Short mmCIF file of C-alpha atoms and ligand atoms in Angstrom, two decimals:
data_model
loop_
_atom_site.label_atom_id
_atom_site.label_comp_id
_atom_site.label_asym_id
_atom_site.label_seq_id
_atom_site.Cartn_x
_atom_site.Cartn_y
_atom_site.Cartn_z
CA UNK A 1 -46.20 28.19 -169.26
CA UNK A 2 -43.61 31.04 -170.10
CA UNK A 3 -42.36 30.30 -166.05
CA UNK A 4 -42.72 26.40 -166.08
CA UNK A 5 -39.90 25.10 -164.26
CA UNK A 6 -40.27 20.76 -164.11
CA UNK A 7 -37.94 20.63 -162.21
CA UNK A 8 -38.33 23.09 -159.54
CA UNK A 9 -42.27 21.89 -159.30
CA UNK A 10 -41.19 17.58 -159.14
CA UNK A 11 -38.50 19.02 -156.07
CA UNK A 12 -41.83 19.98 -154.53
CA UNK A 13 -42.96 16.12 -154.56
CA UNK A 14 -40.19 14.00 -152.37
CA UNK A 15 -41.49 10.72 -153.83
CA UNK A 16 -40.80 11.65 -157.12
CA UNK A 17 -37.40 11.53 -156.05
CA UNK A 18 -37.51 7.71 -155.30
CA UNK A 19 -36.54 4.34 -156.62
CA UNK A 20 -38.42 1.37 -157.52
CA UNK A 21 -36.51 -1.69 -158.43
CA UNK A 22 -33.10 -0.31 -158.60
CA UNK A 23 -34.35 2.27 -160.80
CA UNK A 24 -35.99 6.13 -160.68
CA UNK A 25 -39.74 6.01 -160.03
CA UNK A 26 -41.56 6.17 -162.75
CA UNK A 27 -44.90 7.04 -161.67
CA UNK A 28 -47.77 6.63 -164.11
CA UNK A 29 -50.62 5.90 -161.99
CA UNK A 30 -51.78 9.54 -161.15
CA UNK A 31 -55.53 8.74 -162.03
CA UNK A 32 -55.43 6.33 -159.31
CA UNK A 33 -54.18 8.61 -156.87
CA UNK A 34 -51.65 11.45 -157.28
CA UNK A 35 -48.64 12.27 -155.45
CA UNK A 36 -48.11 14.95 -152.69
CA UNK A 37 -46.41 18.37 -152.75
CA UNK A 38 -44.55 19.28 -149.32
CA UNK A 39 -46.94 21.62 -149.71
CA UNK A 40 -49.75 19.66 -148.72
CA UNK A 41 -47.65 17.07 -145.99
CA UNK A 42 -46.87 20.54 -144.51
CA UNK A 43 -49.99 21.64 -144.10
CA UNK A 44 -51.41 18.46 -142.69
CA UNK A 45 -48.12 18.17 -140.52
CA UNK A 46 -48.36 21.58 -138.66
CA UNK A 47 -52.27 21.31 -138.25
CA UNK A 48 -51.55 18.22 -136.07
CA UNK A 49 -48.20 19.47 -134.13
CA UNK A 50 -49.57 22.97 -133.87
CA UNK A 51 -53.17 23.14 -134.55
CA UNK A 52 -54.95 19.94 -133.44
CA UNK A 53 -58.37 20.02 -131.59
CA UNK A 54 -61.86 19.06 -132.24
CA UNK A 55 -63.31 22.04 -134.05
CA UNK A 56 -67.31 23.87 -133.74
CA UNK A 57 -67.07 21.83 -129.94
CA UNK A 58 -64.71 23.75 -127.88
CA UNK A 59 -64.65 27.15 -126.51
CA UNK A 60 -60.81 26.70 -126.05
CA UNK A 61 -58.28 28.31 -128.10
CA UNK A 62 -56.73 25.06 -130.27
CA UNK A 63 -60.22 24.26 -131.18
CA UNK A 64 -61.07 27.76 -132.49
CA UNK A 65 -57.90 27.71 -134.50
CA UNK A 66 -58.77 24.22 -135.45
CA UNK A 67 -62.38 25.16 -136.51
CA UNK A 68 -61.37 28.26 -138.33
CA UNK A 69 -58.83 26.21 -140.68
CA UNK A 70 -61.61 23.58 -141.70
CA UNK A 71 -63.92 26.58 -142.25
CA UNK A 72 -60.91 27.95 -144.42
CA UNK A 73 -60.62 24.26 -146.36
CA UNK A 74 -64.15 24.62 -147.36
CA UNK A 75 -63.73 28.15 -148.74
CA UNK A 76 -61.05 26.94 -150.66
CA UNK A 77 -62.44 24.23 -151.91
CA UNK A 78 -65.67 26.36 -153.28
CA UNK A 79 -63.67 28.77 -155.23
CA UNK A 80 -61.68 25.97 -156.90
CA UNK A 81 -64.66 24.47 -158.35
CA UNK A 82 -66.79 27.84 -158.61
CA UNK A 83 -69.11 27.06 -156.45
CA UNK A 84 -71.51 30.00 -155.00
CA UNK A 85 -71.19 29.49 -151.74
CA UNK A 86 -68.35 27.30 -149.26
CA UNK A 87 -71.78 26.07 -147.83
CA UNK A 88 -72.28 23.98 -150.67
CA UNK A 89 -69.64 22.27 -150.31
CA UNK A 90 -70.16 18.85 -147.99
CA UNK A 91 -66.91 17.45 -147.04
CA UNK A 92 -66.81 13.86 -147.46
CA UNK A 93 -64.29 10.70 -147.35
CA UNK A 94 -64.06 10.93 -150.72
CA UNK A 95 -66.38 10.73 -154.33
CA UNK A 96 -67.65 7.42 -153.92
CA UNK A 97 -69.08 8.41 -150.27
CA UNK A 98 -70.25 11.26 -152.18
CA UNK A 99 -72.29 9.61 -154.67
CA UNK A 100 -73.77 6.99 -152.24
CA UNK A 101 -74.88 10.11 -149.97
CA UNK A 102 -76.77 11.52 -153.51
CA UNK A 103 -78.28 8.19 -154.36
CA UNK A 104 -79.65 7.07 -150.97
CA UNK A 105 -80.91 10.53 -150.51
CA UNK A 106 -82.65 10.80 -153.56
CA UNK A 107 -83.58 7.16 -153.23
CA UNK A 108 -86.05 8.77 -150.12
CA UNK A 109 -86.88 12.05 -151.09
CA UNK A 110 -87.17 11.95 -154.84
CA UNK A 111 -87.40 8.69 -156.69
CA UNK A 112 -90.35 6.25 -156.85
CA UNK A 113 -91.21 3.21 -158.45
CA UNK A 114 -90.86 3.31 -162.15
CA UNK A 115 -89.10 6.13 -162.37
CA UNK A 116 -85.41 5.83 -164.48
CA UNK A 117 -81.82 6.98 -163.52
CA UNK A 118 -79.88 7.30 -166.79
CA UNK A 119 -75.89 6.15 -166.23
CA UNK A 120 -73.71 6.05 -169.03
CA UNK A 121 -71.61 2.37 -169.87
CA UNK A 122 -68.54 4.19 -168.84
CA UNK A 123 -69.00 4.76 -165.31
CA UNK A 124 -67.25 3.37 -162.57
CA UNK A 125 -67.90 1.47 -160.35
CA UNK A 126 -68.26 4.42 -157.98
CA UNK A 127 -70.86 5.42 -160.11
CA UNK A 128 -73.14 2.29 -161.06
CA UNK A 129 -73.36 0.43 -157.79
CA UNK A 130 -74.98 3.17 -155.54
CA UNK A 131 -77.50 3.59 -158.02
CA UNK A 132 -78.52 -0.09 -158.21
CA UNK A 133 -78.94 0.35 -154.45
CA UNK A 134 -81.05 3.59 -154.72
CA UNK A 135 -83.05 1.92 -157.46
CA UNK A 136 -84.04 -1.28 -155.47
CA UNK A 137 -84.71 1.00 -152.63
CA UNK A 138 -87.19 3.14 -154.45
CA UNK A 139 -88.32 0.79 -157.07
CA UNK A 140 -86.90 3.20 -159.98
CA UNK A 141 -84.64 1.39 -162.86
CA UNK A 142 -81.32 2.05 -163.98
CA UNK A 143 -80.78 3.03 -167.77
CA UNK A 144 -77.77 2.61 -169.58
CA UNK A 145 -76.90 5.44 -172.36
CA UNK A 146 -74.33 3.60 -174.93
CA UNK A 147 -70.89 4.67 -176.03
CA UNK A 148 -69.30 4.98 -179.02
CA UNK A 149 -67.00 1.98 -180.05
CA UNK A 150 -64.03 5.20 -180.07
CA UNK A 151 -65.42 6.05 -176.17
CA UNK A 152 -67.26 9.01 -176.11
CA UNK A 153 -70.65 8.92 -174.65
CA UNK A 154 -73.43 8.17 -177.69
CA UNK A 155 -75.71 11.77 -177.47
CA UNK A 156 -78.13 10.05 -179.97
CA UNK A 157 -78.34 6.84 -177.96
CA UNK A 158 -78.51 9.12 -174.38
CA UNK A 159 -81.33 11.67 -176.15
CA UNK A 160 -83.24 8.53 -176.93
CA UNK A 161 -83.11 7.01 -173.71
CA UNK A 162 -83.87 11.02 -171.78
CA UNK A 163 -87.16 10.70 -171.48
CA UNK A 164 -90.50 12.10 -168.85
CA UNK A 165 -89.24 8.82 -166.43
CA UNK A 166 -86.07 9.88 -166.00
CA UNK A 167 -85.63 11.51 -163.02
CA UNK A 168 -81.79 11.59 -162.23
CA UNK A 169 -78.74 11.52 -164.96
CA UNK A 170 -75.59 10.84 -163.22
CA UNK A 171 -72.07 10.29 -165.35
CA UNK A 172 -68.61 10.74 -165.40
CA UNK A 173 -66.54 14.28 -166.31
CA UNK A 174 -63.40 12.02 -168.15
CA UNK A 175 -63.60 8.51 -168.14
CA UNK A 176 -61.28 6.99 -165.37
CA UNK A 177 -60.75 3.66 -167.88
CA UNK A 178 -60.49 5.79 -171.65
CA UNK A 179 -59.58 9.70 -170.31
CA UNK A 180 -61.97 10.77 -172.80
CA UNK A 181 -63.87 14.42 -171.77
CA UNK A 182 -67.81 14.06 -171.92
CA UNK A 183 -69.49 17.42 -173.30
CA UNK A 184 -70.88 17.82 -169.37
CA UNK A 185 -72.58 21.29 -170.25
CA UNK A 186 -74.47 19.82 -173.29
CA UNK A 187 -75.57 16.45 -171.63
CA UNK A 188 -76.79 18.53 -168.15
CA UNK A 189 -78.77 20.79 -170.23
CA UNK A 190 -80.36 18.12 -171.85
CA UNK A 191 -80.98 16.12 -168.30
CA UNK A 192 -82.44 19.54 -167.06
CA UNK A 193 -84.80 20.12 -170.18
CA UNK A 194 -86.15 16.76 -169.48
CA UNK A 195 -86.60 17.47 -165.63
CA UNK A 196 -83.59 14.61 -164.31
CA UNK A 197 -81.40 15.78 -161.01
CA UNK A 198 -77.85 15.76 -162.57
CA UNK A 199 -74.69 14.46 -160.83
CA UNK A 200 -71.46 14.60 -162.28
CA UNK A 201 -68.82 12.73 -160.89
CA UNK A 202 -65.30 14.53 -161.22
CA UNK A 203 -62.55 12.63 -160.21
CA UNK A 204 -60.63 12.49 -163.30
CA UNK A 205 -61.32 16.13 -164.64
CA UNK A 206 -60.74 18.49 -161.47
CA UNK A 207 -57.16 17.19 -161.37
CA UNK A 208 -56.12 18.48 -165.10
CA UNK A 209 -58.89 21.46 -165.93
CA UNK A 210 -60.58 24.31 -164.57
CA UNK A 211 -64.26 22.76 -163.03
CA UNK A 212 -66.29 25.86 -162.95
CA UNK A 213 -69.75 24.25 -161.51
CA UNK A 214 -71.77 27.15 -161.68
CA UNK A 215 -71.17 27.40 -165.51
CA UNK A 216 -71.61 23.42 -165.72
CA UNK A 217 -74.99 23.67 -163.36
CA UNK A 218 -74.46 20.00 -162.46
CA UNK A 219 -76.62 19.65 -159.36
CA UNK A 220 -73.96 17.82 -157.77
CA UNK A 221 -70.55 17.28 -157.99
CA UNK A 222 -68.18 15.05 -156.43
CA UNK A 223 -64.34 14.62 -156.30
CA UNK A 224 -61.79 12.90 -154.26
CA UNK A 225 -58.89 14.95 -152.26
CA UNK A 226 -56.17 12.18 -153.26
CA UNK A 227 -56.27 12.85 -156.67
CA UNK A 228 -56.00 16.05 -156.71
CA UNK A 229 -52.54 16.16 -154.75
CA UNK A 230 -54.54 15.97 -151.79
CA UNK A 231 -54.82 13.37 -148.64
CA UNK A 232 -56.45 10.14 -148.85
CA UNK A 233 -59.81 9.68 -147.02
CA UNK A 234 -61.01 13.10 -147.96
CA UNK A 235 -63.28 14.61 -150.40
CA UNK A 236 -66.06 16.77 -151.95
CA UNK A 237 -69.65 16.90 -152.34
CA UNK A 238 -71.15 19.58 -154.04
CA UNK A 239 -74.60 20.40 -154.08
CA UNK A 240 -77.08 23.12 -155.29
CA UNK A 241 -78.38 25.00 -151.67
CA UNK A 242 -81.55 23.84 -152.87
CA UNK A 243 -80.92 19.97 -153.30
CA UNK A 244 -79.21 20.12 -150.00
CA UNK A 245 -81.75 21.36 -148.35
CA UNK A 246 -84.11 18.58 -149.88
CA UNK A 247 -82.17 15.91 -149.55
CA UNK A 248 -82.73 13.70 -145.79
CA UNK A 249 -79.56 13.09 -143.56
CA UNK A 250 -77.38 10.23 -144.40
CA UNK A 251 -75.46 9.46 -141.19
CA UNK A 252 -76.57 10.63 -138.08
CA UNK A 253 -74.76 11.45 -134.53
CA UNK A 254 -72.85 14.37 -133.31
CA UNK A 255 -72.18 17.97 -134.67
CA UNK A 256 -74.92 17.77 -137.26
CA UNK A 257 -77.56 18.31 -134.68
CA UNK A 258 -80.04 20.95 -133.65
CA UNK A 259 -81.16 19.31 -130.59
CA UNK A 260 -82.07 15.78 -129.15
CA UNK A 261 -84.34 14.51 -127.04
CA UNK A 262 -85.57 11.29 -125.98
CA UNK A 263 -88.66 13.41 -125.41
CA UNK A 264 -89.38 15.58 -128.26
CA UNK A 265 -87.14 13.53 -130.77
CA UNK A 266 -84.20 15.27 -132.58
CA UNK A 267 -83.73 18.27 -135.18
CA UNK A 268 -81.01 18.66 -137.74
CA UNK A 269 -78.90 21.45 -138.65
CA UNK A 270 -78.75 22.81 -141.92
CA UNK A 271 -76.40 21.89 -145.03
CA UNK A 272 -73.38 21.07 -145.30
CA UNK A 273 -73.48 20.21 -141.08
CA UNK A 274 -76.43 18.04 -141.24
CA UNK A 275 -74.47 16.20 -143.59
CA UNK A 276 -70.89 15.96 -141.46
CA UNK A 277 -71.62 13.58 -138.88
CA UNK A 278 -69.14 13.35 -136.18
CA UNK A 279 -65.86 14.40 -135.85
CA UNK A 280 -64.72 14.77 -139.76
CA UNK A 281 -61.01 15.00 -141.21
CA UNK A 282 -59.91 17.82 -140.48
CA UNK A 283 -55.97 17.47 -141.10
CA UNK A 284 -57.55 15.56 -144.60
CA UNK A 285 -59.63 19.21 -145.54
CA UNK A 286 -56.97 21.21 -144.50
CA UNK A 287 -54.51 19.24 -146.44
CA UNK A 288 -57.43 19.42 -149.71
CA UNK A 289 -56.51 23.34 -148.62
CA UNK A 290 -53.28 23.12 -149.51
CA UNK A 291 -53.62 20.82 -152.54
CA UNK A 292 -55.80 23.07 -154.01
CA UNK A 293 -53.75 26.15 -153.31
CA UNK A 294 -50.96 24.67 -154.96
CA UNK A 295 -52.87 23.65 -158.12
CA UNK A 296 -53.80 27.43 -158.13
CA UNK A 297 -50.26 28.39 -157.93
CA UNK A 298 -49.38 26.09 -160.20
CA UNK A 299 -51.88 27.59 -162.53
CA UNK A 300 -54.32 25.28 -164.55
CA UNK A 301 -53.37 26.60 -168.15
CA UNK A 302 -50.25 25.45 -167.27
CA UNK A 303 -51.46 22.13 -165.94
CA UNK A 304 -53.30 21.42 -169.49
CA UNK A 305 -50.36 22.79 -171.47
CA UNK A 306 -48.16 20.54 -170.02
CA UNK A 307 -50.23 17.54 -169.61
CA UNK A 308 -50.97 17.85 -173.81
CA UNK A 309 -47.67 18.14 -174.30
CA UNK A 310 -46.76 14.98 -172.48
CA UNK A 311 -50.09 13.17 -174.83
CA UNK A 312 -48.97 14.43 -177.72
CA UNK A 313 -45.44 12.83 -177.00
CA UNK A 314 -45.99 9.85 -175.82
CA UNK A 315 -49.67 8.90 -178.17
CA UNK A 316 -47.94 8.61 -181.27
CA UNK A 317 -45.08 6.73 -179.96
CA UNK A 318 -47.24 4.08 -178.41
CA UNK A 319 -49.39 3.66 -181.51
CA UNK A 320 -46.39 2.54 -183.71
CA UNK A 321 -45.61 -0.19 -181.20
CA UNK A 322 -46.62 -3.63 -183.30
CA UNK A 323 -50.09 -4.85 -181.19
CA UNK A 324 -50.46 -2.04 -179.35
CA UNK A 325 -54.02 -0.62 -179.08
CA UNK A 326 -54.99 2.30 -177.29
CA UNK A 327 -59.00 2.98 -176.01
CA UNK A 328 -60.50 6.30 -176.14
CA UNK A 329 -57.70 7.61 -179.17
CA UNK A 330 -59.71 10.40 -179.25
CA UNK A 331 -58.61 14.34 -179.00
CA UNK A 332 -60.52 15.65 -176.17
CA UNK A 333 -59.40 13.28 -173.39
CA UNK A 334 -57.37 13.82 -169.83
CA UNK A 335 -53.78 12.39 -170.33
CA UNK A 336 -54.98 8.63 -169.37
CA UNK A 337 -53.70 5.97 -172.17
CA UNK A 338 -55.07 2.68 -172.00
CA UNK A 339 -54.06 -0.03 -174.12
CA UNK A 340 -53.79 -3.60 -174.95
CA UNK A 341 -51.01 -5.62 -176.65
CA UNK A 342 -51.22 -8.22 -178.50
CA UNK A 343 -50.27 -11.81 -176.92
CA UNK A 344 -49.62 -10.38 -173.32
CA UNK A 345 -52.16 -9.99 -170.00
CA UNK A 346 -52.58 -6.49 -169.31
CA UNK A 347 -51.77 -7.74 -165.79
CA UNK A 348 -48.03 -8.93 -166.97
CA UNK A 349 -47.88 -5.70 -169.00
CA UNK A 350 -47.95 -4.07 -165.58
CA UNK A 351 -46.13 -6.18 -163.99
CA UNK A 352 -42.94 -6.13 -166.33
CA UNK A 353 -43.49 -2.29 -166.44
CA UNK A 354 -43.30 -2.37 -162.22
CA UNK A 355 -39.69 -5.12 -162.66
CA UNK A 356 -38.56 -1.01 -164.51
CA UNK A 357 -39.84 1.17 -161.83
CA UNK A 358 -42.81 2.28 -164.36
CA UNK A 359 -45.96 2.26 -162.32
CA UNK A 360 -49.13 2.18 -164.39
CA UNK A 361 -52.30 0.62 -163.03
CA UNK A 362 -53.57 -3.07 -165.02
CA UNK A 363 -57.41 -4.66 -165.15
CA UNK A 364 -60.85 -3.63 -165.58
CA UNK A 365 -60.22 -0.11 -163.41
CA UNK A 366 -63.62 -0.48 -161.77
CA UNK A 367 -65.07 -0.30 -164.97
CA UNK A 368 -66.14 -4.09 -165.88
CA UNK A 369 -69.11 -2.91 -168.25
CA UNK A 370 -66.71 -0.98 -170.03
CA UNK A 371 -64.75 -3.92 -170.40
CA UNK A 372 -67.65 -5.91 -171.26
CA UNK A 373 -68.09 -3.31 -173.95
CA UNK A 374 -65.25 -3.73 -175.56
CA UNK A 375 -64.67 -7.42 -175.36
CA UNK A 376 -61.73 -7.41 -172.93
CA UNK A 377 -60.93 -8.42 -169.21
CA UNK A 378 -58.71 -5.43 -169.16
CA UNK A 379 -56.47 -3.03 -169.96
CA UNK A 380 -53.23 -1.32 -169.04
CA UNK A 381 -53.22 2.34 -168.28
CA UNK A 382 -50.30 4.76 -168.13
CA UNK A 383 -52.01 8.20 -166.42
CA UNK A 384 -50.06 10.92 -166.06
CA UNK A 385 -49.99 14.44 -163.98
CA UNK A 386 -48.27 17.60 -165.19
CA UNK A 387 -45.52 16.42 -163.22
CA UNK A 388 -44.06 13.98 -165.27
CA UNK A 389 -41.50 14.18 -167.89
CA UNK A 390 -41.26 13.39 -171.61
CA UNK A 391 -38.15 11.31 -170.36
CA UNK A 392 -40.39 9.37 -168.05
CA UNK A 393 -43.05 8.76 -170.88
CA UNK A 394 -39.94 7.32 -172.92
CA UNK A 395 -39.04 5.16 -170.55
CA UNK A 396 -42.66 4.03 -170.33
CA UNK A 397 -42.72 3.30 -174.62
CA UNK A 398 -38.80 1.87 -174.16
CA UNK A 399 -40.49 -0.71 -171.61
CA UNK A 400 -43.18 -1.47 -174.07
CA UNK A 401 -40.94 -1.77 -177.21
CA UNK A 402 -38.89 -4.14 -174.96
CA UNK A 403 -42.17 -6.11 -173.88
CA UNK A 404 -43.61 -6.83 -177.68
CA UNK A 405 -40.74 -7.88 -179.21
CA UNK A 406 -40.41 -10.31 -175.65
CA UNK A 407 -44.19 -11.22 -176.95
CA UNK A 408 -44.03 -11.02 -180.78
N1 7TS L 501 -65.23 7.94 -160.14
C1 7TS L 501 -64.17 7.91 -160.97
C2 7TS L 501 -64.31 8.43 -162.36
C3 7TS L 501 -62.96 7.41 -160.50
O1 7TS L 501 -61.91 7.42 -161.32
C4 7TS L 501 -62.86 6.91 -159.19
C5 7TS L 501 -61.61 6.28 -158.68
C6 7TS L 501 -63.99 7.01 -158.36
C7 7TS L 501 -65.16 7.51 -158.87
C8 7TS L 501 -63.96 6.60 -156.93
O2 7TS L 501 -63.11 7.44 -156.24
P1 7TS L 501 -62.70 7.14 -154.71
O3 7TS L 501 -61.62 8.15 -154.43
O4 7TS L 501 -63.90 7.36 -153.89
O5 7TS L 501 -62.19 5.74 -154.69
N2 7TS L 501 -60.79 5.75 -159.69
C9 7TS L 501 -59.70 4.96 -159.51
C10 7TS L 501 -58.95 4.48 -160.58
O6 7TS L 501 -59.15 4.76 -161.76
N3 7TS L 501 -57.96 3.72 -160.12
O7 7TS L 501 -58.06 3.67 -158.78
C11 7TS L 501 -59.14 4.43 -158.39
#
């Protein structure tokens, strides 16, 4: 923190540069997707003027460069999240392929009729749907661990509901919808010491903390590149060797094969190929390179010191605003605020906020039984990165102050 320079680090992200409306971009919609470092348009820029071929196919020269970069990417990738080896790491399009590559796997090779996959009632969408698939495809039966009314998941509620049937426990690192930090350590144990297959899904913590998985011992993990200052359209799937091994192929076609024939039928390679169908993104992993280089750079104490620093700004500011209720006020959280206001449509919130160039996401964030939860259609959230400034979260509560006495 001693060598934090804001400004220095926002030159490093041309957008943040830009204006909305007539005015500076205010951009407070990180947990939706983040912004880009030249860094990382660099990186994706000179793979494709000086670097672009198919990779693992050719025996030419572009191709070996191309194939030794995506090898790189994976490396990368492994050692930013702790994993043990870069061949646990399955490059994806992004978390939600990653979680509908666990479910339908373990839908064939693991669950059967009656058995239970615990979820929590803060997942997204991301994280509910896939399993409803997996559990009509196996027979098995989704289980829904309660929250407290403050949004933290219930442990008594989620111990009751552990139990011999469950067989997989999948939830969410920090709520996309509340920012609030699940004890992941304390609730895998738990899955493990009743015999469940854990997946934790990552998004919203591995752009603001240190994931180490090996510590965690999540049997998967899954993130998404573009929040984590990375390109769209790629992202991570991390899996113990063993479950990798066990779990069957989800697409099938080129590159992940040992051999086909129409005579003897086809073999598979091993993890994380068998799982990389075709040709993958490779400018997208290379770019995930970057981005996670330069969160390394950038240092993660640093990210967390300055992302608190921005919460405990901006959190007590909002909370004086007459009508204004924030979900998940709770200490251990990522910097996402969500609130309500009295009188107003989250929807217009946003909307008045967007008239100021403040960009904050509005609705049920793919998060509807959350909402249901809770009693509302909605919410607006303001999420922030460790770029943003204490003068762009006052602009955010001078919009708001503006907007409830507009609504009073
Ligand atoms: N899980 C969580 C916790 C998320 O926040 C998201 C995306 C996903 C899964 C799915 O990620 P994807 O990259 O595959 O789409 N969350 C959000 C959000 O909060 N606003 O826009 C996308």
């Amino acid at each position: 923190m001693a060598n934090w320079d804001l400004q220095a680090l926002r030159s490093d992200f041309p957008i943040l540069g830009s204006s909305v409306n007539g005015r500076p971009l205010v951009y407070l919609d990180n947990a939706a997707t983040s912004q880009k470092p030249s860094q990382v348009l660099e990186a994706v820029d000179r793979y494709y003027r000086e670097q672009n071929g198919n990779i693992h196919r050719g025996v030419h020269y572009l191709s070996q460069v191309a194939t030794d970069a995506y090898d790189r990417a994976r490396e990368k990738v492994a050692r930013f999240i702790g994993a043990p080896s870069p061949r646990d790491i399955v490059f994806v399009r992004g978390a939600t392929e990653g979680i509908n590559l666990v479910a339908h796997g373990l839908a064939k090779c693991w669950l059967k009729a009656g058995d239970e996959i615990l979820l929590t009632r803060m997942e997204h969408h991301a994280n509910i749907v896939p399993w409803q698939q997996a559990a009509e495809q196996s027979g098995a039966r989704v289980v829904v661990a309660d929250i407290t009314p403050s949004g933290e998941i219930d442990l008594e509620d989620f111990t009751r509901k552990l139990g011999p049937l469950t067989k997989v426990v999948s939830f969410v690192h920090a709520s996309n919808a509340l920012g609030t930090i699940n004890p992941a350590r304390e609730v895998i144990r738990l899955a493990h010491e009743a015999g469940a297959v854990v997946l934790l899904d990552g998004c919203q913590s591995a752009p603001h903390f240190r994931v180490d998985v090996s510590v965690l011992d999540c049997d998967f993990f899954v993130f998404s590149g573009h929040k984590v200052c990375g390109p769209t359209g790629i992202g991570v799937l991390y899996g113990k060797k063993e479950w990798l091994e066990r779990l069957p192929v989800y697409q099938t076609g080129g590159d992940m094969i040992g051999r086909v024939s129409f005579e003897q039928g086809t073999t598979f390679r091993e993890a994380p190929e068998k799982f990389e169908a075709g040709t993958p993104d490779i400018a997208g992993a290379i770019g995930l390179g970057a981005a996670v280089d330069y969160l390394d750079a950038t240092g993660f104490d640093a990210i967390e010191q300055a992302e608190q620093k921005l919460r405990d700004h901006v959190a007590p500011r909002l909370r004086e605003i007459p009508g204004l209720k924030i979900y998940g006020d709770v200490e251990a959280k990522v910097p996402v605020l969500s609130f309500t206001m009295d009188g107003i449509h989250p929807h217009d919130i946003g909307t008045i906020l967007d008239t100021d160039g403040i960009a904050v996401r509005a609705g049920h964030h793919c998060a509807q039984p959350l909402m249901k939860f809770y009693g509302i259609p909605g919410t607006a959230r303001a999420s922030f990165a460790f770029y943003n400034t204490t003068e762009e979260a006052d602009a955010l509560v001078a919009s708001l102050r503006k907007i409830s006495k507009i609504f009073a």
